[in-house]
């Protein structure tokens, strides 16, 4: 773990330990001294914490913890903790086709689907290859340009409201085809991440599968005492 990631995780840990008075972090100068790093490193840490929704930075007042993160699960990885300005996508394939029986069941509608594959880059480094499907009936005007940018922004621009995601992580290995895209050897350990995106009305609007190498994810969730007691029975 590099120094920046260590400091981020240490600060998040201390937030949940209620170590910071008045929900306010120390100044950047104080944190640089505490962790024995440069102000530049601390600035990167604060920027990432802000992008993750952990803190608010108020010029002239300080760095304040967002209280909502104490009550809700916090999940972050290399993409979600990076600002959108540092994330880029290259569409490798985009086409319309008939939905499979499984996709018809998931979307609960008889509709063609848009299928596209895109490579996701962070700071020009290839991080993931993602394959997604969206129903044509909900998004008849989806284009390659929409696929290259934020799908969430596009979906909400169509008048829909995104509610939540169902995500599954599956250990995998890189196939020969994917190895060419990810610039690695066939058989390299990887993480397969399967997502279903839901709208507020319960409609599934997207299914996707991501293949990532050198992948890590961190999450903090409240302890569910009632659920823990039920599992003991």
Tab-separated table of N, CA, C and O in Angstrom, residues 17-91:
chain	number	residue	atom	x	y	z
A	17	UNK	N	-13.732	6.212	14.394
A	17	UNK	CA	-13.393	6.135	15.820
A	17	UNK	C	-13.740	7.428	16.547
A	17	UNK	O	-13.517	7.531	17.749
A	18	UNK	N	-14.283	8.390	15.810
A	18	UNK	CA	-14.658	9.689	16.372
A	18	UNK	C	-13.458	10.389	17.011
A	18	UNK	O	-13.536	10.950	18.110
A	19	UNK	N	-12.341	10.364	16.302
A	19	UNK	CA	-11.110	10.963	16.824
A	19	UNK	C	-11.017	12.472	16.562
A	19	UNK	O	-10.145	13.128	17.129
A	20	UNK	N	-11.889	13.001	15.706
A	20	UNK	CA	-11.761	14.400	15.310
A	20	UNK	C	-12.847	15.248	15.960
A	20	UNK	O	-14.040	14.998	15.781
A	21	UNK	N	-12.419	16.231	16.689
A	21	UNK	CA	-13.337	17.109	17.414
A	21	UNK	C	-14.127	17.976	16.436
A	21	UNK	O	-13.579	18.476	15.461
A	22	UNK	N	-15.416	18.131	16.719
A	22	UNK	CA	-16.298	18.984	15.923
A	22	UNK	C	-16.358	18.558	14.450
A	22	UNK	O	-16.606	19.381	13.569
A	23	UNK	N	-16.114	17.253	14.204
A	23	UNK	CA	-16.172	16.728	12.825
A	23	UNK	C	-15.287	17.519	11.867
A	23	UNK	O	-15.645	17.746	10.705
A	24	UNK	N	-14.121	17.897	12.334
A	24	UNK	CA	-13.204	18.694	11.519
A	24	UNK	C	-11.814	18.069	11.539
A	24	UNK	O	-11.292	17.732	12.617
A	25	UNK	N	-11.213	17.892	10.347
A	25	UNK	CA	-9.870	17.340	10.274
A	25	UNK	C	-8.846	18.402	10.662
A	25	UNK	O	-9.119	19.614	10.572
A	26	UNK	N	-7.635	17.977	11.058
A	26	UNK	CA	-6.549	18.942	11.294
A	26	UNK	C	-6.223	19.686	9.992
A	26	UNK	O	-6.658	19.282	8.911
A	27	UNK	N	-5.454	20.730	10.092
A	27	UNK	CA	-5.041	21.458	8.896
A	27	UNK	C	-4.109	20.584	8.065
A	27	UNK	O	-3.535	19.598	8.567
A	28	UNK	N	-3.946	20.930	6.806
A	28	UNK	CA	-3.050	20.171	5.947
A	28	UNK	C	-1.619	20.211	6.490
A	28	UNK	O	-0.892	19.219	6.394
A	29	UNK	N	-1.209	21.346	7.025
A	29	UNK	CA	0.142	21.450	7.598
A	29	UNK	C	0.307	20.480	8.758
A	29	UNK	O	1.338	19.800	8.878
A	30	UNK	N	-0.717	20.407	9.624
A	30	UNK	CA	-0.652	19.503	10.783
A	30	UNK	C	-0.626	18.044	10.339
A	30	UNK	O	0.125	17.226	10.909
A	31	UNK	N	-1.412	17.700	9.333
A	31	UNK	CA	-1.435	16.308	8.869
A	31	UNK	C	-0.125	15.938	8.176
A	31	UNK	O	0.356	14.802	8.306
A	32	UNK	N	0.463	16.881	7.447
A	32	UNK	CA	1.754	16.616	6.804
A	32	UNK	C	2.813	16.302	7.854
A	32	UNK	O	3.639	15.388	7.680
A	33	UNK	N	2.771	17.037	8.950
A	33	UNK	CA	3.731	16.798	10.037
A	33	UNK	C	3.442	15.466	10.727
A	33	UNK	O	4.356	14.698	11.036
A	34	UNK	N	2.173	15.191	10.968
A	34	UNK	CA	1.791	13.958	11.663
A	34	UNK	C	2.208	12.714	10.879
A	34	UNK	O	2.721	11.749	11.453
A	35	UNK	N	2.013	12.723	9.559
A	35	UNK	CA	2.317	11.555	8.733
A	35	UNK	C	3.707	11.615	8.098
A	35	UNK	O	4.091	10.714	7.359
A	36	UNK	N	4.420	12.694	8.382
A	36	UNK	CA	5.791	12.867	7.888
A	36	UNK	C	5.848	12.784	6.362
A	36	UNK	O	6.637	12.042	5.781
A	37	UNK	N	4.945	13.548	5.719
A	37	UNK	CA	4.900	13.607	4.263
A	37	UNK	C	4.815	15.071	3.836
A	37	UNK	O	4.673	15.973	4.659
A	38	UNK	N	4.884	15.296	2.546
A	38	UNK	CA	4.826	16.656	2.023
A	38	UNK	C	3.394	17.181	2.018
A	38	UNK	O	2.427	16.409	2.065
A	39	UNK	N	3.246	18.501	1.922
A	39	UNK	CA	1.924	19.113	1.804
A	39	UNK	C	1.248	18.631	0.517
A	39	UNK	O	0.029	18.516	0.453
A	40	UNK	N	2.060	18.386	-0.522
A	40	UNK	CA	1.513	17.918	-1.793
A	40	UNK	C	0.799	16.578	-1.616
A	40	UNK	O	-0.287	16.353	-2.152
A	41	UNK	N	1.423	15.674	-0.839
A	41	UNK	CA	0.808	14.368	-0.583
A	41	UNK	C	-0.502	14.534	0.167
A	41	UNK	O	-1.510	13.887	-0.157
A	42	UNK	N	-0.524	15.409	1.163
A	42	UNK	CA	-1.744	15.642	1.933
A	42	UNK	C	-2.823	16.267	1.050
A	42	UNK	O	-4.012	15.952	1.179
A	43	UNK	N	-2.411	17.133	0.129
A	43	UNK	CA	-3.384	17.726	-0.788
A	43	UNK	C	-4.045	16.639	-1.638
A	43	UNK	O	-5.259	16.663	-1.869
A	44	UNK	N	-3.255	15.653	-2.096
A	44	UNK	CA	-3.808	14.531	-2.854
A	44	UNK	C	-4.788	13.735	-1.999
A	44	UNK	O	-5.842	13.314	-2.471
A	45	UNK	N	-4.425	13.530	-0.735
A	45	UNK	CA	-5.293	12.797	0.187
A	45	UNK	C	-6.624	13.523	0.356
A	45	UNK	O	-7.705	12.923	0.255
A	46	UNK	N	-6.559	14.820	0.608
A	46	UNK	CA	-7.776	15.610	0.819
A	46	UNK	C	-8.632	15.631	-0.447
A	46	UNK	O	-9.862	15.500	-0.378
A	47	UNK	N	-7.993	15.764	-1.595
A	47	UNK	CA	-8.729	15.753	-2.862
A	47	UNK	C	-9.484	14.438	-3.046
A	47	UNK	O	-10.647	14.428	-3.467
A	48	UNK	N	-8.814	13.318	-2.728
A	48	UNK	CA	-9.466	12.017	-2.897
A	48	UNK	C	-10.589	11.828	-1.884
A	48	UNK	O	-11.647	11.286	-2.207
A	49	UNK	N	-10.389	12.273	-0.653
A	49	UNK	CA	-11.450	12.176	0.355
A	49	UNK	C	-12.669	12.999	-0.059
A	49	UNK	O	-13.808	12.598	0.168
A	50	UNK	N	-12.411	14.135	-0.690
A	50	UNK	CA	-13.504	14.974	-1.180
A	50	UNK	C	-14.249	14.271	-2.318
A	50	UNK	O	-15.480	14.238	-2.339
A	51	UNK	N	-13.500	13.692	-3.261
A	51	UNK	CA	-14.123	12.995	-4.380
A	51	UNK	C	-14.936	11.794	-3.917
A	51	UNK	O	-15.951	11.438	-4.522
A	52	UNK	N	-14.520	11.172	-2.823
A	52	UNK	CA	-15.218	10.008	-2.273
A	52	UNK	C	-16.442	10.415	-1.456
A	52	UNK	O	-17.219	9.556	-1.037
A	53	UNK	N	-16.610	11.702	-1.210
A	53	UNK	CA	-17.749	12.165	-0.428
A	53	UNK	C	-17.551	12.050	1.067
A	53	UNK	O	-18.518	12.069	1.838
A	54	UNK	N	-16.284	11.941	1.490
A	54	UNK	CA	-15.984	11.801	2.923
A	54	UNK	C	-15.904	13.159	3.610
A	54	UNK	O	-16.327	13.314	4.757
A	55	UNK	N	-15.366	14.151	2.917
A	55	UNK	CA	-15.180	15.467	3.527
A	55	UNK	C	-15.679	16.570	2.593
A	55	UNK	O	-15.815	16.374	1.384
A	56	UNK	N	-15.935	17.720	3.192
A	56	UNK	CA	-16.171	18.961	2.458
A	56	UNK	C	-15.030	19.911	2.803
A	56	UNK	O	-14.600	19.981	3.966
A	57	UNK	N	-14.524	20.610	1.791
A	57	UNK	CA	-13.444	21.572	2.009
A	57	UNK	C	-14.018	22.973	1.849
A	57	UNK	O	-14.518	23.330	0.776
A	58	UNK	N	-13.985	23.746	2.930
A	58	UNK	CA	-14.509	25.111	2.912
A	58	UNK	C	-13.335	26.067	3.029
A	58	UNK	O	-12.634	26.091	4.050
A	59	UNK	N	-13.118	26.797	1.949
A	59	UNK	CA	-11.972	27.710	1.898
A	59	UNK	C	-12.003	28.681	3.073
A	59	UNK	O	-13.004	29.350	3.321
A	60	UNK	N	-10.888	28.731	3.796
A	60	UNK	CA	-10.766	29.653	4.913
A	60	UNK	C	-11.324	29.137	6.219
A	60	UNK	O	-11.110	29.746	7.279
A	61	UNK	N	-12.056	28.003	6.162
A	61	UNK	CA	-12.665	27.461	7.390
A	61	UNK	C	-12.082	26.109	7.784
A	61	UNK	O	-11.925	25.813	8.961
A	62	UNK	N	-11.777	25.256	6.787
A	62	UNK	CA	-11.187	23.972	7.111
A	62	UNK	C	-11.779	22.810	6.347
A	62	UNK	O	-12.527	22.984	5.380
A	63	UNK	N	-11.436	21.599	6.803
A	63	UNK	CA	-11.857	20.350	6.168
A	63	UNK	C	-12.833	19.659	7.106
A	63	UNK	O	-12.458	19.241	8.211
A	64	UNK	N	-14.087	19.535	6.681
A	64	UNK	CA	-15.149	19.035	7.545
A	64	UNK	C	-15.641	17.664	7.083
A	64	UNK	O	-15.811	17.413	5.889
A	65	UNK	N	-15.877	16.783	8.048
A	65	UNK	CA	-16.342	15.422	7.776
A	65	UNK	C	-17.835	15.449	7.462
A	65	UNK	O	-18.612	16.116	8.154
A	66	UNK	N	-18.235	14.731	6.421
A	66	UNK	CA	-19.659	14.596	6.108
A	66	UNK	C	-20.278	13.566	7.054
A	66	UNK	O	-19.932	12.387	7.012
A	67	UNK	N	-21.166	14.021	7.879
A	67	UNK	CA	-21.752	13.177	8.926
A	67	UNK	C	-22.471	11.959	8.354
A	67	UNK	O	-22.507	10.893	8.982
A	68	UNK	N	-23.016	12.077	7.136
A	68	UNK	CA	-23.799	10.979	6.568
A	68	UNK	C	-22.979	9.712	6.363
A	68	UNK	O	-23.535	8.611	6.339
A	69	UNK	N	-21.647	9.835	6.219
A	69	UNK	CA	-20.853	8.630	5.961
A	69	UNK	C	-20.783	7.728	7.183
A	69	UNK	O	-20.503	6.539	7.063
A	70	UNK	N	-21.021	8.283	8.385
A	70	UNK	CA	-20.997	7.469	9.599
A	70	UNK	C	-22.180	6.510	9.610
A	70	UNK	O	-22.109	5.411	10.154
A	71	UNK	N	-23.287	6.900	8.996
A	71	UNK	CA	-24.518	6.129	9.069
A	71	UNK	C	-24.743	5.237	7.859
A	71	UNK	O	-25.653	4.411	7.855
A	72	UNK	N	-23.965	5.414	6.795
A	72	UNK	CA	-24.182	4.670	5.562
A	72	UNK	C	-22.917	3.922	5.153
A	72	UNK	O	-21.812	4.340	5.492
A	73	UNK	N	-23.077	2.807	4.410
A	73	UNK	CA	-21.895	2.100	3.907
A	73	UNK	C	-21.056	3.012	3.016
A	73	UNK	O	-21.587	3.834	2.279
A	74	UNK	N	-19.743	2.852	3.111
A	74	UNK	CA	-18.818	3.613	2.267
A	74	UNK	C	-17.994	2.614	1.476
A	74	UNK	O	-17.301	1.768	2.052
A	75	UNK	N	-18.076	2.693	0.156
A	75	UNK	CA	-17.350	1.774	-0.714
A	75	UNK	C	-16.519	2.594	-1.688
A	75	UNK	O	-17.009	3.552	-2.270
A	76	UNK	N	-15.247	2.217	-1.830
A	76	UNK	CA	-14.426	2.954	-2.782
A	76	UNK	C	-13.375	2.050	-3.397
A	76	UNK	O	-12.889	1.113	-2.789
A	77	UNK	N	-13.044	2.350	-4.668
A	77	UNK	CA	-11.977	1.662	-5.377
A	77	UNK	C	-11.248	2.682	-6.231
A	77	UNK	O	-11.465	3.885	-6.106
A	78	UNK	N	-10.375	2.208	-7.123
A	78	UNK	CA	-9.532	3.133	-7.875
A	78	UNK	C	-10.341	4.068	-8.762
A	78	UNK	O	-9.916	5.189	-9.039
A	79	UNK	N	-11.525	3.622	-9.223
A	79	UNK	CA	-12.344	4.498	-10.061
A	79	UNK	C	-13.198	5.438	-9.219
A	79	UNK	O	-13.259	6.629	-9.482
A	80	UNK	N	-13.868	4.901	-8.182
A	80	UNK	CA	-14.805	5.733	-7.430
A	80	UNK	C	-14.110	6.790	-6.585
A	80	UNK	O	-14.743	7.757	-6.169
A	81	UNK	N	-12.817	6.620	-6.299
A	81	UNK	CA	-12.134	7.651	-5.515
A	81	UNK	C	-11.367	8.626	-6.408
A	81	UNK	O	-10.622	9.466	-5.914
A	82	UNK	N	-11.572	8.506	-7.717
A	82	UNK	CA	-10.909	9.415	-8.656
A	82	UNK	C	-11.926	10.410	-9.208
A	82	UNK	O	-13.067	10.042	-9.492
A	83	UNK	N	-11.546	11.670	-9.393
A	83	UNK	CA	-12.465	12.637	-10.002
A	83	UNK	C	-12.745	12.257	-11.447
A	83	UNK	O	-11.913	11.652	-12.121
A	84	UNK	N	-13.932	12.606	-11.929
A	84	UNK	CA	-14.317	12.263	-13.289
A	84	UNK	C	-13.348	12.839	-14.316
A	84	UNK	O	-13.185	12.283	-15.407
A	85	UNK	N	-12.702	13.951	-13.977
A	85	UNK	CA	-11.769	14.574	-14.918
A	85	UNK	C	-10.558	13.692	-15.181
A	85	UNK	O	-9.856	13.876	-16.181
A	86	UNK	N	-10.268	12.739	-14.275
A	86	UNK	CA	-9.125	11.854	-14.444
A	86	UNK	C	-9.512	10.501	-15.038
A	86	UNK	O	-8.657	9.653	-15.268
A	87	UNK	N	-10.822	10.293	-15.271
A	87	UNK	CA	-11.305	9.026	-15.813
A	87	UNK	C	-11.713	9.232	-17.267
A	87	UNK	O	-12.418	10.178	-17.599
A	88	UNK	N	-11.250	8.338	-18.121
A	88	UNK	CA	-11.609	8.420	-19.526
A	88	UNK	C	-12.016	7.030	-20.013
A	88	UNK	O	-11.594	6.017	-19.449
A	89	UNK	N	-12.857	6.999	-21.026
A	89	UNK	CA	-13.321	5.734	-21.586
A	89	UNK	C	-13.118	5.726	-23.091
A	89	UNK	O	-13.289	6.752	-23.752
A	90	UNK	N	-12.765	4.567	-23.585
A	90	UNK	CA	-12.656	4.363	-25.031
A	90	UNK	C	-13.626	3.256	-25.416
A	90	UNK	O	-13.530	2.135	-24.913
A	91	UNK	N	-14.580	3.576	-26.283
A	91	UNK	CA	-15.572	2.585	-26.706
A	91	UNK	C	-14.938	1.661	-27.741
A	91	UNK	O	-14.474	2.103	-28.784
